[in-house]
Each structure stands twice: as structure tokens, then as C-alpha cells.
Coordinates of C-alpha atoms in Angstrom, one line a residue:
X1 CA 117.4 119.8 248.8
X2 CA 116.8 121.4 245.5
X3 CA 115.3 118.2 244.1
X4 CA 113.0 117.9 247.2
X5 CA 111.9 121.5 246.8
X6 CA 111.1 120.9 243.1
X7 CA 109.1 117.9 244.0
X8 CA 107.1 119.8 246.6
X9 CA 106.2 122.5 244.2
X10 CA 104.8 120.2 241.5
X11 CA 101.0 120.6 241.1
X12 CA 98.8 117.6 241.3
X13 CA 98.0 117.6 237.6
X14 CA 101.7 117.5 236.6
X15 CA 102.4 114.8 239.2
X16 CA 99.7 112.7 237.8
X17 CA 100.9 113.1 234.2
X18 CA 104.5 112.3 235.1
X19 CA 103.6 109.2 237.1
X20 CA 101.4 107.9 234.3
X21 CA 104.1 108.7 231.7
X22 CA 106.7 106.7 233.6
X23 CA 104.3 103.8 234.1
X24 CA 103.3 103.7 230.4
X25 CA 107.0 103.5 229.5
X26 CA 107.5 100.6 231.9
X27 CA 104.5 98.7 230.6
X28 CA 105.8 99.1 227.0
X29 CA 109.1 97.7 228.1
X30 CA 107.9 94.9 230.5
X31 CA 104.2 94.4 230.0
X32 CA 101.6 94.4 232.8
X33 CA 101.6 91.5 235.2
X34 CA 98.3 90.3 236.7
X35 CA 99.4 91.0 240.2
X36 CA 100.8 94.4 239.2
X37 CA 104.2 93.3 240.6
X38 CA 106.0 95.5 238.1
X39 CA 103.9 98.6 239.0
X40 CA 105.4 99.6 242.3
X41 CA 104.3 103.1 243.3
X42 CA 107.4 103.9 245.4
X43 CA 109.7 103.0 242.5
X44 CA 107.7 105.0 240.0
X45 CA 107.6 108.0 242.4
X46 CA 111.4 107.9 242.5
X47 CA 111.8 107.6 238.7
X48 CA 109.2 110.4 238.1
X49 CA 110.7 112.7 240.7
X50 CA 107.3 113.6 242.2
X51 CA 106.2 114.2 245.8
X52 CA 105.0 111.0 247.5
X53 CA 102.3 112.8 249.4
X54 CA 100.7 114.1 246.3
X55 CA 100.8 110.7 244.6
X56 CA 98.9 109.1 247.5
X57 CA 96.3 111.9 247.5
X58 CA 95.6 111.2 243.8
X59 CA 95.7 107.4 244.1
X60 CA 95.1 105.9 247.6
X61 CA 96.5 102.5 246.5
X62 CA 98.2 100.7 243.6
X63 CA 94.9 99.3 242.3
X64 CA 93.5 102.8 241.8
X65 CA 96.7 103.8 240.0
X66 CA 96.5 100.7 237.7
X67 CA 92.9 101.6 236.8
X68 CA 94.1 105.0 235.6
X69 CA 97.1 103.4 233.9
X70 CA 94.9 101.2 231.8
X71 CA 93.2 104.3 230.4
X72 CA 96.5 106.1 229.9
X73 CA 97.9 103.2 227.9
X74 CA 95.1 103.4 225.4
X75 CA 95.3 107.2 225.2
X76 CA 99.0 106.9 224.6
X77 CA 98.3 104.5 221.6
X78 CA 98.2 106.6 218.4
X79 CA 95.5 104.3 217.1
X80 CA 93.2 104.6 220.1
X81 CA 89.8 105.9 219.0
X82 CA 90.4 105.2 215.3
X83 CA 89.3 101.6 215.3
X84 CA 91.6 100.1 212.8
X85 CA 95.3 101.1 213.0
X86 CA 96.4 103.5 210.3
X87 CA 98.3 100.9 208.2
X88 CA 95.1 98.8 208.1
X89 CA 93.0 101.8 207.1
X90 CA 95.5 102.6 204.4
X91 CA 95.4 99.0 203.1
X92 CA 91.6 99.1 203.1
X93 CA 91.7 102.4 201.0
X94 CA 94.1 100.9 198.6
X95 CA 92.0 97.7 198.1
X96 CA 88.9 99.8 197.5
X97 CA 90.7 102.0 195.0
X98 CA 92.1 99.0 193.2
X99 CA 88.6 97.5 192.8
X100 CA 86.9 100.8 191.9
X101 CA 85.9 99.8 188.3
X102 CA 84.8 96.3 189.3
X103 CA 82.6 97.7 192.1
X104 CA 80.2 99.2 189.5
X105 CA 78.4 95.9 189.6
X106 CA 76.9 93.9 192.4
X107 CA 79.1 90.9 191.7
X108 CA 82.2 93.2 191.7
X109 CA 81.2 94.7 195.0
X110 CA 80.9 91.2 196.5
X111 CA 84.4 90.3 195.2
X112 CA 85.8 93.6 196.5
X113 CA 84.3 93.0 199.9
X114 CA 85.9 89.6 200.2
X115 CA 89.3 91.0 199.1
X116 CA 89.0 93.8 201.7
X117 CA 88.0 91.4 204.6
X118 CA 90.6 88.8 203.6
X119 CA 93.5 91.2 203.6
X120 CA 92.6 93.6 206.4
X121 CA 91.6 91.1 209.0
X122 CA 94.8 89.1 208.6
X123 CA 96.8 92.3 208.7
X124 CA 94.9 93.9 211.7
X125 CA 95.2 90.8 213.9
X126 CA 99.0 91.0 213.7
X127 CA 99.0 94.8 214.2
X128 CA 96.8 94.6 217.3
X129 CA 98.8 92.0 219.0
X130 CA 101.9 94.2 218.8
X131 CA 100.4 97.1 220.8
X132 CA 101.0 97.3 224.5
X133 CA 97.5 98.7 225.0
X134 CA 95.7 95.7 223.6
X135 CA 98.1 93.3 225.4
X136 CA 97.1 94.9 228.7
X137 CA 93.4 94.8 227.7
X138 CA 93.6 91.1 227.1
X139 CA 95.6 90.4 230.2
X140 CA 93.3 92.4 232.5
X141 CA 90.1 91.1 230.9
X142 CA 91.3 87.5 231.2
X143 CA 92.0 88.0 234.9
X144 CA 88.6 89.6 235.5
X145 CA 86.9 86.8 233.6
X146 CA 88.7 84.1 235.5
X147 CA 86.7 84.6 238.7
X148 CA 89.8 85.2 240.7
X149 CA 89.9 88.3 242.9
X150 CA 91.7 91.2 241.1
X151 CA 92.7 94.2 243.3
X152 CA 90.6 97.1 242.2
X153 CA 88.7 94.8 239.8
X154 CA 85.5 96.7 239.6
X155 CA 87.2 100.0 238.8
X156 CA 89.3 98.3 236.2
X157 CA 86.3 96.5 234.7
X158 CA 84.6 99.9 234.4
X159 CA 87.6 101.3 232.6
X160 CA 87.8 98.3 230.2
X161 CA 84.1 98.6 229.5
X162 CA 84.5 102.3 228.6
X163 CA 87.4 101.5 226.3
X164 CA 85.5 98.8 224.5
X165 CA 82.5 101.0 224.1
X166 CA 84.6 103.7 222.5
X167 CA 86.3 101.2 220.2
X168 CA 82.9 99.7 219.2
X169 CA 81.5 103.1 218.5
X170 CA 84.4 104.0 216.2
X171 CA 84.2 100.6 214.4
X172 CA 80.5 101.1 213.9
X173 CA 81.2 104.3 212.0
X174 CA 83.8 102.5 209.8
X175 CA 81.3 99.7 209.1
X176 CA 78.6 102.3 208.2
X177 CA 81.0 103.8 205.7
X178 CA 82.0 100.4 204.3
X179 CA 78.4 99.4 203.9
X180 CA 77.8 102.6 201.8
X181 CA 80.9 101.8 199.7
X182 CA 79.9 98.2 199.1
X183 CA 76.2 98.8 198.5
X184 CA 75.1 97.1 201.7
X185 CA 72.8 97.8 204.6
X186 CA 72.2 96.2 208.0
X187 CA 69.6 93.5 208.1
X188 CA 66.3 94.5 209.8
X189 CA 66.8 94.5 213.6
X190 CA 70.6 94.9 213.5
X191 CA 72.9 97.9 213.6
X192 CA 76.4 98.7 212.7
X193 CA 77.2 98.6 216.4
X194 CA 75.9 95.1 216.7
X195 CA 78.2 94.2 213.8
X196 CA 81.1 95.8 215.5
X197 CA 80.5 93.9 218.7
X198 CA 80.2 90.6 216.9
X199 CA 83.4 91.1 215.0
X200 CA 85.3 92.3 218.1
X201 CA 84.3 89.0 219.8
X202 CA 85.5 86.9 216.8
X203 CA 88.8 88.7 216.7
X204 CA 89.4 88.5 220.4
X205 CA 88.5 84.8 220.5
X206 CA 90.7 84.0 217.5
X207 CA 93.6 86.0 219.0
X208 CA 93.3 84.2 222.4
X209 CA 93.4 80.8 220.7
X210 CA 96.3 81.8 218.4
X211 CA 98.4 82.7 221.4
X212 CA 97.7 79.3 222.9
X213 CA 98.1 77.2 219.7
X214 CA 99.5 79.2 216.8
X215 CA 99.3 76.1 214.5
X216 CA 95.5 75.8 215.2
X217 CA 94.7 79.4 214.2
X218 CA 97.6 80.9 212.4
X219 CA 97.6 79.0 209.1
X220 CA 95.9 80.0 205.9
X221 CA 93.3 78.0 203.9
X222 CA 92.7 77.9 200.1
X223 CA 89.0 78.6 199.9
X224 CA 86.8 79.6 196.9
X225 CA 83.9 81.8 197.9
X226 CA 83.0 83.3 194.5
X227 CA 83.8 83.6 190.8
X228 CA 87.3 84.9 191.7
X229 CA 88.2 81.3 192.6
X230 CA 90.4 80.0 195.4
X231 CA 92.1 82.5 197.6
X232 CA 94.2 82.2 200.8
X233 CA 92.1 83.0 203.8
X234 CA 93.1 83.4 207.5
X235 CA 90.5 81.6 209.6
X236 CA 89.8 84.8 211.4
X237 CA 89.1 86.6 208.1
X238 CA 86.7 83.8 207.1
X239 CA 84.9 84.1 210.4
X240 CA 84.6 87.9 210.1
X241 CA 83.4 87.5 206.5
X242 CA 80.7 85.1 207.7
X243 CA 79.6 87.5 210.4
X244 CA 79.6 90.5 207.9
X245 CA 77.5 88.7 205.3
X246 CA 75.1 87.4 208.0
X247 CA 74.5 90.9 209.4
X248 CA 74.2 92.7 206.1
X249 CA 72.3 92.5 202.9
X250 CA 72.5 94.2 199.5
X251 CA 70.7 97.5 199.0
X252 CA 68.0 96.9 196.3
X253 CA 68.9 98.4 193.0

């Protein structure tokens, strides 16, 4: 009786927070299935200890709940809104610092840019694939792109679009800062946001192919792109470097 009384007294905001907290923990442990089979509202209500009537006033069905859950998963990710994860940002700062003297010349800045792209892309691809939020993003976006009916699909599509927009905006800020560091500017007609969109598409595509065929994408290649000589490059890093140099140009001295 006391538990029932406690449930009935919970305000809607607290009920919402508890339900999403329990669901986020479950997705971290089990993943999110395309048919939402592991997101059963009645079970989550029991685990969260919240009133059933309040839950169904907040979310009329499971699809509506999953749409909110997608947002909650990203907001629970400490890297949400930062673009790169913190270890990747730290690695980038270290590489820039290590090349500070060489970057006094145009050639040195080109070498430093290649070092930065080569190391951070390879690192970030692995880091992203370990986060529950991005695994859910790929799962849901693949389902929506398949043409099959996804319960609550339009609402979820809107949530994913908002998430991608926020990520692209943050990455555009990072690329603007990097362009300043490396003495670059966007080519006429292009913006840092265009660059962010193109690089996101490359990384997503490479990530999808790597999950299907690790041998096809995961290996490294010895490639010489400048006076520093041959270096080991992940295919995704090479692709990102190609996009970066196509979208930018050196600032005239």
C-alpha cells in the first residue's frame, strides 16, 4: 500500500525522468531492437516504480516513448553536444602542441593537418562505435532508411534530424577553430557546416561498411602524401583528409 501511495504522489516530471533513466540503463545493457521488443512499458513502469496512469498520459504508446528515449540516450552521453569525444579532443590538442614549431611554415601546417586527421579519425571511429547513443542512432536511421514501416517513424525521424543538426553545428565550430590553427579557410561557396556534413557522411558510411566487413575497411595502408614520407592511414582517415582538403584552401600570406 505504501508503494502504491508513493507511486500515486509522483509528479509527471519525476515519473518521466525515472522512466527514461530506467530505459537508458536497459539500452546500455541490451541495445535497442528495431521492433522495440526490449522496451516494454509495463516492465519499465514496474522497475521505475511509477504510476501507470501517469506514464500513459505522458506517452500514449511505446513509439512515443521510444522517440523521447532516443533523445534521452544522447543527452545521457557525456560527449553529446561536444562533437568529438573528450579523448579525441585531447589527442587533437596534443598533436597540435607537438607540431607547434613546425606549424610556423605552410608546409609544416600541411604536415600537422595530416598528422591530426590521420590520428584523430582512426581514434574517433572506434570511440563512437562504443557509445550506446550512436549505436541507437545507426540502428534507428538504418530502419527508417530501409523503407519498412517503423512505429512512430516520423517522430523518431524528427528526433534524429535534430540530433544530427546539433552534432553538425558543434563540429562546424570545431572545424572553424581548426581552420584558424592550420591557416585554412573554406573555399568560396562552402561553409564549415558543409564540411561537417560531408565528413559525418564519410564516417557513417565507413562505419556501416566496417560492421559488415571489418577486413574491407578496418586495415591500415602505407601512404605517402607529403615530405614526411609513408605513414599508416586508416581508409576513413584518408577519405576525411580528401574531403577536408577539397573543401578548404590556404589563407594567402
